[in-house]
Coordinates of C-alpha atoms in Angstrom, one line a residue:
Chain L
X24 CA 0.0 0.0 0.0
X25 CA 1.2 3.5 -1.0
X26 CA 1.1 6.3 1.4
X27 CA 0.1 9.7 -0.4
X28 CA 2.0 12.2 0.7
X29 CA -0.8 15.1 1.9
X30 CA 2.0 17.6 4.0
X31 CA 1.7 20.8 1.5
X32 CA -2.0 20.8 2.1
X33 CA -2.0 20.4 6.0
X34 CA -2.1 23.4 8.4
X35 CA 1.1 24.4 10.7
X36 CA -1.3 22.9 13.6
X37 CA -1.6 19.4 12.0
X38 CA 1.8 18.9 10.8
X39 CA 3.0 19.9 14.5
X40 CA 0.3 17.4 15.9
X41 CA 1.0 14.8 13.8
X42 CA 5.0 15.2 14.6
X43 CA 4.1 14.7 18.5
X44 CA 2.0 11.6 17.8
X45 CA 4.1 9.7 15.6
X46 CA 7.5 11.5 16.3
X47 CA 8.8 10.8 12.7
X48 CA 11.5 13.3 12.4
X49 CA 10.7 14.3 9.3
X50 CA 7.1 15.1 9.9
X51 CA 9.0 17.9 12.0
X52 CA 11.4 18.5 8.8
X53 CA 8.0 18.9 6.5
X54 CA 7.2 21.7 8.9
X55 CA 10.8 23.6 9.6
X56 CA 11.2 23.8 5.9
X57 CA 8.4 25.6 5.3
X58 CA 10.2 28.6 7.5
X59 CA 13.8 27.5 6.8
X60 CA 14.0 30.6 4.3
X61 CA 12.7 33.2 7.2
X62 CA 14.9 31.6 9.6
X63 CA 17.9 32.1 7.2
X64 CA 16.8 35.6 7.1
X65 CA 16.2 36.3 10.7
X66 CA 20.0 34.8 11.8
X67 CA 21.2 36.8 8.9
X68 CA 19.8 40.2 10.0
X69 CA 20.8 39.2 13.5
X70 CA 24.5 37.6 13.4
X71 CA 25.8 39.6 10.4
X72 CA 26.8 36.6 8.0
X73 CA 26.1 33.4 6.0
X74 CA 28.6 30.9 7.7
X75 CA 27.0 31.9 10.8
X76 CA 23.3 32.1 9.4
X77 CA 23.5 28.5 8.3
X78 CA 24.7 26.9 11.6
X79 CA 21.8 28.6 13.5
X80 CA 19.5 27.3 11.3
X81 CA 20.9 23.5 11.4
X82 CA 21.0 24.2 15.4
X83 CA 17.5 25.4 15.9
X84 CA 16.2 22.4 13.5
X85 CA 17.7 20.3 15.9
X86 CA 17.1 21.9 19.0
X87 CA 13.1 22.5 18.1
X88 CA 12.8 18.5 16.7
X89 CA 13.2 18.2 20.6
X90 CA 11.6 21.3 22.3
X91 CA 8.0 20.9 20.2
X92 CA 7.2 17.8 22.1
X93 CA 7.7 19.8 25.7
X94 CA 6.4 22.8 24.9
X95 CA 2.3 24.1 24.6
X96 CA 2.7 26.0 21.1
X97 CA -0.7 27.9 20.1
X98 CA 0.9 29.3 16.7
X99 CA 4.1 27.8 15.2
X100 CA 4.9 30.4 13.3
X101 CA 5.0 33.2 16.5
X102 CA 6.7 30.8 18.9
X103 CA 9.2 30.0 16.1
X104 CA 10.0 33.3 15.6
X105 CA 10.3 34.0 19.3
X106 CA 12.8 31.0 19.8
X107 CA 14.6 31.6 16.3
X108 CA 15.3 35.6 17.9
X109 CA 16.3 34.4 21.5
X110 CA 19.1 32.0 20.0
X111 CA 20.4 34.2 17.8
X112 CA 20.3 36.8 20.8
X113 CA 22.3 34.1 22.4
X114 CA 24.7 33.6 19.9
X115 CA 25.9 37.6 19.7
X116 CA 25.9 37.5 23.6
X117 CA 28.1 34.3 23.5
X118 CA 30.6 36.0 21.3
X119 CA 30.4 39.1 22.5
X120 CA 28.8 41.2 19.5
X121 CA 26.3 43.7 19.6
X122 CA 22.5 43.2 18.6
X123 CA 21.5 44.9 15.3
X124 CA 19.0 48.4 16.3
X125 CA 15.6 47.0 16.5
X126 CA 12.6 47.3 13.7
X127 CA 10.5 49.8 13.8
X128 CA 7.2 47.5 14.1
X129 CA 4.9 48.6 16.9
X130 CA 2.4 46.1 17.9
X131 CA -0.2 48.8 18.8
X132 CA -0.1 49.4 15.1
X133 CA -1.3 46.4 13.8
X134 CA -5.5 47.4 14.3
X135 CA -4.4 50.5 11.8
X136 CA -2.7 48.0 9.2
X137 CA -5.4 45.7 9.2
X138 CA -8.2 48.9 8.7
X139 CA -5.6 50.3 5.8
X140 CA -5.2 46.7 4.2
X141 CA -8.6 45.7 4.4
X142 CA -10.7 47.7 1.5
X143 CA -14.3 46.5 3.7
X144 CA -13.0 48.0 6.3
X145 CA -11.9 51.1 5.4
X146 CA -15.3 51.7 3.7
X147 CA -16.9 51.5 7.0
X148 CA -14.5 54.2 8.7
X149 CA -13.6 56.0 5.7
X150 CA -15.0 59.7 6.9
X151 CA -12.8 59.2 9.8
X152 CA -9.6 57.8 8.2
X153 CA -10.0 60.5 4.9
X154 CA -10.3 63.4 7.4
X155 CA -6.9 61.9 9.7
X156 CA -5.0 61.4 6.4
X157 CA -5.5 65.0 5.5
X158 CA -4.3 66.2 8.7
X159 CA -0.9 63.9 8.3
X160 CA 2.4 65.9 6.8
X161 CA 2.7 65.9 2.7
X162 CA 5.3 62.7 2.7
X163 CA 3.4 60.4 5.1
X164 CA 0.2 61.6 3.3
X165 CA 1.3 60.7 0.3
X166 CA 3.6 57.5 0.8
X167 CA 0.6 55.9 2.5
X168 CA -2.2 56.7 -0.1
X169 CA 0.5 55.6 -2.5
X170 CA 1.1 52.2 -0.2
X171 CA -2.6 51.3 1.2
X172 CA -4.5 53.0 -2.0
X173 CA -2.6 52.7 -4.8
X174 CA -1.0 49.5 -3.7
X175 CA 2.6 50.7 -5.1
X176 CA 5.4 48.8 -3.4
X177 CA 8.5 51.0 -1.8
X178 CA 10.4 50.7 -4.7
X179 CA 7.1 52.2 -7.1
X180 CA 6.8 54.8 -4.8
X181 CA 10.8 55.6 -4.6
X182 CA 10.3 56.2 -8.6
X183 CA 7.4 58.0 -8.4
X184 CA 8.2 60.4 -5.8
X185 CA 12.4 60.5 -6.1
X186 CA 12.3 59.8 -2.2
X187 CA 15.1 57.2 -1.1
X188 CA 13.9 54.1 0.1
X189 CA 14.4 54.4 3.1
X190 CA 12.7 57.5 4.0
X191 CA 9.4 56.0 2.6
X192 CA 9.4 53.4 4.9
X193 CA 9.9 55.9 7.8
X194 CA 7.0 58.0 6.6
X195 CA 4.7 54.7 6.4
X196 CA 5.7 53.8 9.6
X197 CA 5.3 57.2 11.3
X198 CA 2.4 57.7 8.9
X199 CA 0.5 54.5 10.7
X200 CA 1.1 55.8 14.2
X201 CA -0.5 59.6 13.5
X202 CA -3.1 57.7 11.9
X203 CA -3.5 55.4 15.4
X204 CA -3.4 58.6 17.4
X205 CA -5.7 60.5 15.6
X206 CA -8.3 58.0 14.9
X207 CA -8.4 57.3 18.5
X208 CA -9.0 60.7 19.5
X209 CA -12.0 61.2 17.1
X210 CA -13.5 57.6 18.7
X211 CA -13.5 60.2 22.1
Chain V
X3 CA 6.6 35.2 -4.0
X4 CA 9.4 33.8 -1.8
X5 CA 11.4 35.9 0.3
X6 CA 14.2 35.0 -1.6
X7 CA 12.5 36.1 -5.1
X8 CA 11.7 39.1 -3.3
X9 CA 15.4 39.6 -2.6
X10 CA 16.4 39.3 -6.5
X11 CA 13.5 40.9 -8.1
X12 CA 13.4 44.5 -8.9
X13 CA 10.8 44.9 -6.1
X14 CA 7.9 46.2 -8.7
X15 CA 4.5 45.5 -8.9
X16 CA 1.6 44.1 -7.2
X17 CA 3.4 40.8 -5.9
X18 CA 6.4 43.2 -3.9
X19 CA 3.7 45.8 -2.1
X20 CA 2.0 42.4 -0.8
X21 CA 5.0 41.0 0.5
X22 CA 5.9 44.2 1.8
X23 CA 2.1 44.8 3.3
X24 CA 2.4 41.1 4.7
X25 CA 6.2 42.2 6.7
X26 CA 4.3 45.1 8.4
X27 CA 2.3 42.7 10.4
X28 CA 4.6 40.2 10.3
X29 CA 7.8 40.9 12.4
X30 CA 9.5 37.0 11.1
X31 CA 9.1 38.0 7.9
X32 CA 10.1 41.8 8.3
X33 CA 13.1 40.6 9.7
X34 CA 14.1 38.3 7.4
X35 CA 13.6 40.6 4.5
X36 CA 16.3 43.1 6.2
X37 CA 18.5 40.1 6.7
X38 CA 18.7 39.3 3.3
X39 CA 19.1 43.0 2.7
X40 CA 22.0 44.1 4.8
X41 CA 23.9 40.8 3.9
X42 CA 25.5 40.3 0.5
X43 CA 25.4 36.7 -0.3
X44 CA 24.1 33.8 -2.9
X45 CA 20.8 33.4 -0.5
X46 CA 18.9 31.5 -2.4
X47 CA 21.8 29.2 -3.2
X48 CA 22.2 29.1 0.5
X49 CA 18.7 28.1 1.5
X50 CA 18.7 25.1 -1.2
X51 CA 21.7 23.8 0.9
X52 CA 20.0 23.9 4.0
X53 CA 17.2 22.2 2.6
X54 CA 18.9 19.5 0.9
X55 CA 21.1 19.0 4.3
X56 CA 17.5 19.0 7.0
X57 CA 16.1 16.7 4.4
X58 CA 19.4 14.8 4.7
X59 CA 19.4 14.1 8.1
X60 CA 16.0 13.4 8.1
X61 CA 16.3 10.5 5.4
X62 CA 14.7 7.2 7.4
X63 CA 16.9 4.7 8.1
X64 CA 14.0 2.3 7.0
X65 CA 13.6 1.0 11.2
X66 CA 9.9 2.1 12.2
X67 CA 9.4 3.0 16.0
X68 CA 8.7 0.1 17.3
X69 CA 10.8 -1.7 15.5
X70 CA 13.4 0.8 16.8
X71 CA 12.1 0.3 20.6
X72 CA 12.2 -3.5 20.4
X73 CA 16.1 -3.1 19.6
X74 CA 16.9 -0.7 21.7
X75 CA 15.1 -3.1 24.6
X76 CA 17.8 -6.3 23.3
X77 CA 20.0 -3.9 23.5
X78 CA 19.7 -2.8 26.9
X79 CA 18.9 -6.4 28.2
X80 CA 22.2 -7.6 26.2
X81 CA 24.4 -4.8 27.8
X82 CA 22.8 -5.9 31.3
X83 CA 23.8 -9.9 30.9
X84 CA 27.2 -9.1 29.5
X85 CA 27.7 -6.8 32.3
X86 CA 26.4 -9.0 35.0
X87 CA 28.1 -12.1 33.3
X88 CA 31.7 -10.2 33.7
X89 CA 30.9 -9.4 37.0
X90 CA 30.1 -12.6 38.0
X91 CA 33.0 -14.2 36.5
X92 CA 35.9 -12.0 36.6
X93 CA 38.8 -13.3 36.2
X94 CA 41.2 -13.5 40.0
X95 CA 44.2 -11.7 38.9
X96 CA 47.2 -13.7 40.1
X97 CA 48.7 -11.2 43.2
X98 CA 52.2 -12.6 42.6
X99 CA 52.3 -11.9 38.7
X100 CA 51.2 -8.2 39.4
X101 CA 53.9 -5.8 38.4
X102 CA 53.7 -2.6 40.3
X103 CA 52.9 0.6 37.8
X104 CA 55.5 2.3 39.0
X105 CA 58.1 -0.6 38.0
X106 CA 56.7 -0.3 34.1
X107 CA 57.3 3.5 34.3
X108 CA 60.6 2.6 35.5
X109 CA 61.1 0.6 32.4
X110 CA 60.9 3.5 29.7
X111 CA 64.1 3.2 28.7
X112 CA 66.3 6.5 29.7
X113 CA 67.8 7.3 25.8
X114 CA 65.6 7.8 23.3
X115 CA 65.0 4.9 20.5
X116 CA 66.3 5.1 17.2
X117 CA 64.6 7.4 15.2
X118 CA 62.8 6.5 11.9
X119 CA 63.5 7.9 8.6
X120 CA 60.7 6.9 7.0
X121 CA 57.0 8.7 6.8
X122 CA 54.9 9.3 9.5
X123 CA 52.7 6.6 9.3
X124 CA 55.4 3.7 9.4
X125 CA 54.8 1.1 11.9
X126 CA 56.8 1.7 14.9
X127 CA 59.1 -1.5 16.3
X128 CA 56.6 -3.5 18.8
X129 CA 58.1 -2.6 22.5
X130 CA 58.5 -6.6 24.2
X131 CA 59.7 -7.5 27.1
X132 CA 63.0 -8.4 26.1
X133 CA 63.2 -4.6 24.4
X134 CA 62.8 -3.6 27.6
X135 CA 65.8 -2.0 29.9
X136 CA 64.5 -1.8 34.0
X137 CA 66.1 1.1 35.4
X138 CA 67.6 0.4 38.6
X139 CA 65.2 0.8 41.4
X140 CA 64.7 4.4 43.2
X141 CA 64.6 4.9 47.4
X142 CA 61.0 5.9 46.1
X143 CA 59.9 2.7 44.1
X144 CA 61.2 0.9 46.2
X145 CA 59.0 2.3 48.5
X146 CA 55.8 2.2 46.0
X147 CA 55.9 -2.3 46.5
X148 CA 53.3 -1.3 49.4
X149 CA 49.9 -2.5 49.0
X150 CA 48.5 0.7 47.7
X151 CA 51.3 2.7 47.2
X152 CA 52.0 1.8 43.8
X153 CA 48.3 3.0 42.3
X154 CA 49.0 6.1 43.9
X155 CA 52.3 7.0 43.0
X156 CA 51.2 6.0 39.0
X157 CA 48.3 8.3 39.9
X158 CA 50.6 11.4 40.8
X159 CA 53.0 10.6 38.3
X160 CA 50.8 10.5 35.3
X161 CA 48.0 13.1 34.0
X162 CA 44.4 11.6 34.4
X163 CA 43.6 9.0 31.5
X164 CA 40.6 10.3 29.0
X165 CA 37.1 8.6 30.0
X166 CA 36.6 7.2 26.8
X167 CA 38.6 4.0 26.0
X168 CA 37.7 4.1 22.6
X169 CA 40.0 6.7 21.3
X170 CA 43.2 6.2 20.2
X171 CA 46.2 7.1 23.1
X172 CA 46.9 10.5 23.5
X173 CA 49.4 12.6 23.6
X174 CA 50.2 13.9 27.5
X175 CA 52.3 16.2 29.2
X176 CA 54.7 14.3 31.4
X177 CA 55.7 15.8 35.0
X178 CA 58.8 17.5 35.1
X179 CA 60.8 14.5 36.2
X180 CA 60.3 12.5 33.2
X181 CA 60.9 15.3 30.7
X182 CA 63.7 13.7 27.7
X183 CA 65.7 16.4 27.1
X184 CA 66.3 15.5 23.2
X185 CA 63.2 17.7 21.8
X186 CA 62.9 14.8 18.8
X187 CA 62.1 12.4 20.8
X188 CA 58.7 11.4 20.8
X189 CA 56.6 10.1 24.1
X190 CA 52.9 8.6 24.2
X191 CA 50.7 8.1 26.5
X192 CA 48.8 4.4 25.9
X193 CA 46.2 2.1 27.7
X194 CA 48.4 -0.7 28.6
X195 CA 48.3 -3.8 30.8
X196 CA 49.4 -3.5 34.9
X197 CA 50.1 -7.4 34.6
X198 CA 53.8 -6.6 32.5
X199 CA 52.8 -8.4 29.9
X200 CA 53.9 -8.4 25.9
X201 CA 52.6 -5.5 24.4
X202 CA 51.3 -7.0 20.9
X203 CA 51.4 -4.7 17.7
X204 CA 52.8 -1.7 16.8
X205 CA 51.2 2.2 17.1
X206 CA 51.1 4.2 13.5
X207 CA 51.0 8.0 14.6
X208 CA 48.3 9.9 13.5
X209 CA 49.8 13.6 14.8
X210 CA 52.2 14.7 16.2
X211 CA 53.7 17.7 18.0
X212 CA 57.1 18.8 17.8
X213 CA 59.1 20.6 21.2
X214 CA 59.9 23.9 21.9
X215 CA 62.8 25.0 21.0
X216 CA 63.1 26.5 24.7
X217 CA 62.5 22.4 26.0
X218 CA 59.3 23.7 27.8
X219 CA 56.9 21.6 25.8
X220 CA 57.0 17.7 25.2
X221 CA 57.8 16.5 22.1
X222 CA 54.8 13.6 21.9
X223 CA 52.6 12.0 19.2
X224 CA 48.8 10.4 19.0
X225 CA 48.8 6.9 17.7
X226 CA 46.1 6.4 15.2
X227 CA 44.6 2.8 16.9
X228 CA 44.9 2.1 20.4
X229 CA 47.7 -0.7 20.9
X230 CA 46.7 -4.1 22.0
X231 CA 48.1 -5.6 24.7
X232 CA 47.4 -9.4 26.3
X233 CA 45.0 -9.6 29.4
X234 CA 44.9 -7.8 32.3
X235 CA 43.4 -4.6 33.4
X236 CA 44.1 -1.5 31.1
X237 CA 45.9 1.2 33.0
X238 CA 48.4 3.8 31.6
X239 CA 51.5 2.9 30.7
X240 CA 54.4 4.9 28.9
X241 CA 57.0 3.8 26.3
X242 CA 58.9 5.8 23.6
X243 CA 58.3 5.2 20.0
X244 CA 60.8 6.6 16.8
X245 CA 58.7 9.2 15.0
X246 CA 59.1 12.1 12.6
X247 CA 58.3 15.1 13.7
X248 CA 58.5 16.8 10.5
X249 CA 55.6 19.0 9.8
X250 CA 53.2 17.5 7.8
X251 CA 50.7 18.7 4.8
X252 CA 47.2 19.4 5.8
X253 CA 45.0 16.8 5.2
X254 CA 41.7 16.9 2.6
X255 CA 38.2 17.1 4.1
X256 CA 37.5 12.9 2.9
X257 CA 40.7 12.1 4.2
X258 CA 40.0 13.9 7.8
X259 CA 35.9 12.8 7.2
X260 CA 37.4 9.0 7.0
X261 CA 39.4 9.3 9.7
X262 CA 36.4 10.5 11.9
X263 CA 34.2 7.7 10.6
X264 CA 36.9 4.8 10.9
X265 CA 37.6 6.2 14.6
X266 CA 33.8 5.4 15.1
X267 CA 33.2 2.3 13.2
X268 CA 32.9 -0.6 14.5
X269 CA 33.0 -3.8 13.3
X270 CA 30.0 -5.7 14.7
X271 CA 30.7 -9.1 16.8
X272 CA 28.5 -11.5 14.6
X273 CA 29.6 -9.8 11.1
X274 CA 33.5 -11.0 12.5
X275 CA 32.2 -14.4 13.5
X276 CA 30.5 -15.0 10.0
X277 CA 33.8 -14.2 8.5
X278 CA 31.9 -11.1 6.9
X279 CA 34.7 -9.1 5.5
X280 CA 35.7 -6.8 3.1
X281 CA 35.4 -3.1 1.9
X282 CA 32.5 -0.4 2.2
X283 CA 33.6 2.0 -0.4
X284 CA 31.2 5.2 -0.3
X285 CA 31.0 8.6 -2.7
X286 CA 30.6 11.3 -0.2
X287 CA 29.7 14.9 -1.6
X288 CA 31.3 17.8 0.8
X289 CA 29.3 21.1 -0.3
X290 CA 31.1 24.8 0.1
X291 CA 29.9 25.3 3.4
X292 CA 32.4 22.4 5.0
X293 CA 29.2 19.6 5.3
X294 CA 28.0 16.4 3.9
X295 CA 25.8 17.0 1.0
X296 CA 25.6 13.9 -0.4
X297 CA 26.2 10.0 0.2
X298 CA 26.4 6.8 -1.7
X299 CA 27.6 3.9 -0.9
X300 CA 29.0 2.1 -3.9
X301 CA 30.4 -1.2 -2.5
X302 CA 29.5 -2.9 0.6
X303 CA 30.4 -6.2 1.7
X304 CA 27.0 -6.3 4.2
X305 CA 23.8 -4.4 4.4
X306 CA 24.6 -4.1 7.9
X307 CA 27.9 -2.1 7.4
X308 CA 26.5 0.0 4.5
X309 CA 23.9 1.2 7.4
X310 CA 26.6 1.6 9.9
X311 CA 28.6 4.0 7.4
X312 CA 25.5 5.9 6.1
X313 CA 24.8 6.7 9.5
X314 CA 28.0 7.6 10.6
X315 CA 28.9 9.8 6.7
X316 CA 25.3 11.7 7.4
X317 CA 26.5 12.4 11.0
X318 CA 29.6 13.7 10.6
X319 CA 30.9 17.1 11.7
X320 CA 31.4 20.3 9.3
X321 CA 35.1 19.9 7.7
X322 CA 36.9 22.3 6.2
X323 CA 35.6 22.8 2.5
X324 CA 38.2 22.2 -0.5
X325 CA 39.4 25.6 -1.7
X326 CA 40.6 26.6 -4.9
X327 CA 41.2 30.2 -6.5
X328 CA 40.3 30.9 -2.8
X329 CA 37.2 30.0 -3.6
X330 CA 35.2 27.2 -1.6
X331 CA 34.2 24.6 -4.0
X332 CA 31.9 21.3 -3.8
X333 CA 34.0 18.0 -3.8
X334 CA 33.2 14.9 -4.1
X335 CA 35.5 12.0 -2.2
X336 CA 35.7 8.1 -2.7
X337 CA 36.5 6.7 0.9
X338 CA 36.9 3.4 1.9
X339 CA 36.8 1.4 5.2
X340 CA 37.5 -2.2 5.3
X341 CA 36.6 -4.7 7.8
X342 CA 38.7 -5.7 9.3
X343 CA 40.8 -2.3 9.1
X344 CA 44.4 -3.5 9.9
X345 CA 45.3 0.3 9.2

């Protein structure tokens, strides 16, 4: 009898449930490699180079085969990012380096993402949102209608407006957070 | 679109604003996007390796769990009666034909043995009995004929002896008093018998370490095998061998791969007594990041042994990568470990 191989179509949740029952380690390997990539990327942003990148990943794929079956893990993803960060974290303590400046991604702002990416959404509030983007300065006005509205990515918008890269990110991020503020004071 | 795509592509379009909107609630992802940006690298090249190596190591053996239970239980209960059997029926050890330790360290002979010419890994002359030259006997070994003086005068004498007597001897620093002043000569530390017995064999040296020029460290050597010796209880012993100390070319990553493996093969009991022998000859891929990428075995006298190897190859630390241009490049190795190794 042939077993058909169903693990592309099976959630985080069942692959990681399945993996505790039958503790096949590739039933955990089916899973990892779906985040291999983002793990790659995380230990890259965090310890600086590829040598370095690599052995965290091969670590962590060893260590979590192991910590899954102790720990109570509601979402995969979260947890795996929270464990991926702490070893890196580790790794620069171990040697002695210092931790690259945080991102600026503010949990707070997550309600305003989901009310600028969701289109149903913003019809509902759209008096409210129109009137705070109008009161935001020209570049954040601009690089979020551009970002939310027009759906241009940074590098559209970079060519569009001649603003470097890097500054369009800061005016969507500082953008989001006038938004917050202001949308919270016209709930008042 | 994959991270990674993301990283190469021009960053245009509907498909890079998604994947941008996704990082802003995503903080794994937003990460690992400024990863791939601030580092300069072959990144999609590098997360193809790393899948190829987890799916690697996570390549069944072809032993299901229970299976795998059932022989770890025989296992256990096996280790148990052997132990309890050698417990039960250990062997009296003669008091009269003990030899004191300290009267085989007074046997190292005080000039050094000829030295070899030839390469390293030339069998050294087997040290017998008769090779032997007693030293005459100290105020202080005399002394160490007591009941429990001699374990404790080899104790002081000689560092402590590694915990795993499965390695080859090792190289030690000796105390001050037994310090040769010629810095060619070459010293090693072996497992050897307490009884005085005939050591059997000879010691090929895997490394060695040449002396100060100053005379502060010890010239000494690592055999590659651990020397046999007849009966008796294994307990440190010291004897001088001829070596060349010359230094010596760095070794490939198969040749220092095959070494690891061989010092971790072993060659299972009821394989020796079916007169199971022969060569496992395997095609081992190292990738430019130092580690396994690929195994074959292509010859294999028993299934069993092609399983023991594949284990071992898929198992096996990082190496150095082969270099050339100064560039790391994927190599592949033929090695071969034969059962018996005489090596």
């Amino acid at each position: 009898m042939t077993r058909t191989d169903d693990t592309p179509s099976r959630s985080d949740a069942e692959l990681l449930e399945r993996y505790r029952t039958e503790r096949r380690s590739e039933q955990f390997a089916a899973l990892y490699l779906r985040y291999t990539e983002l793990v790659y990327g995380l230990a890259l942003r965090y310890l600086g180079n590829c040598a370095d990148a690599e052995d965290a990943v091969m670590q962590l794929f060893e260590e979590l085969s192991a910590k899954v079956l102790r720990h109570e893990i509601a979402c995969f993803r979260t947890w795996l990012y929270t464990v991926a960060r702490n070893h890196c974290l580790m790794q620069l303590r171990r040697t002695g380096r210092r931790r690259p400046a945080p991102l600026a991604h503010d949990p707070a702002d997550d309600a305003t993402i989901e009310l600028l990416c969701d289109r149903e959404a913003r019809e509902h509030r759209m008096e409210a949102l129109a009137a705070c983007i109008e009161r935001l300065p020209e570049p954040q006005r601009r690089s979020i209608r551009l970002f939310f509205f027009d759906d241009l990515s940074y590098a559209d918008i970079a060519t569009a407006t001649s603003w470097h890269l890097k500054s369009i990110k800061s005016y969507i991020q500082n953008g989001k957070r006038n938004l917050r503020l202001c949308l919270e004071n016209r709930k008042r | 679109m994959r991270p990674a795509d993301y990283i190469r592509s021009d960053r245009r379009g509907r498909a890079a604003h998604d994947m941008e909107a996704e990082a802003l609630c995503d903080p794994l992802l937003a990460e690992a996007l400024e990863g791939f940006d601030t580092v300069d690298g072959d990144h999609a090249a590098a997360v193809e390796s790393l899948r190829r190596r987890i799916a690697f190591r996570t390549r069944r053996t072809g032993l299901r769990p229970a299976l795998r239970r059932l022989a770890a239980i025989a296992a256990l209960t096996a280790l148990l009666l052997t132990g309890g059997y050698l417990l039960t029926h250990r062997p009296a050890i003669p008091e009269a034909a003990t030899v004191p330790p300290a009267e085989l360290l007074a046997e190292v002979p005080g000039p050094a043995a000829p030295h070899a010419a030839g390469p390293t890994n030339t069998p050294g002359p087997p040290l017998s009995a008769p090779q032997r030259h007693p030293a005459p006997p100290s105020p202080t070994e005399s002394q160490t004929t007591a009941p429990e003086g001699p374990r404790r005068a080899l104790s002081d004498r000689t560092p402590p002896q590694p915990s795993d007597t499965t390695a080859g001897p090792v190289a030690a620093d000796a105390p001050a008093e037994d310090r040769i002043a010629d810095p060619e000569e070459a010293v090693v530390l072996a497992y050897g018998t307490n009884l005085g017995q005939e050591f059997v064999g000879s010691v090929r040296i895997r490394e060695s370490k040449s002396a100060a020029a100053d005379g502060e460290e010890l010239p000494s050597l690592a055999a590659e095998r651990m020397p046999t010796f007849r009966g008796g209880r294994k307990v440190p012993v010291k004897f001088i061998l001829p070596a060349d100390l010359r230094p010596q070319e760095p070794l490939s990553p198969g040749r220092t791969l095959e070494m690891w493996v061989r010092a971790r093969l072993t060659y299972p009991e009821p394989l020796r007594k079916q007169g199971v022998a022969g060569r496992v000859t395997a095609s081992v891929t190292i990738d430019t990041a130092g580690y396994v990428a690929a195994v074959a075995i292509l010859d294999s006298p028993h299934p069993r042994l092609t399983r023991k190897t594949l284990r071992l190859l898929r198992r096996a630390p990082r190496q150095t990568p082969v270099r050339r241009g100064g560039e790391a490049v994927e190599e592949r190795f033929l090695l071969t470990f034969d059962f018996p190794d005489d090596r």
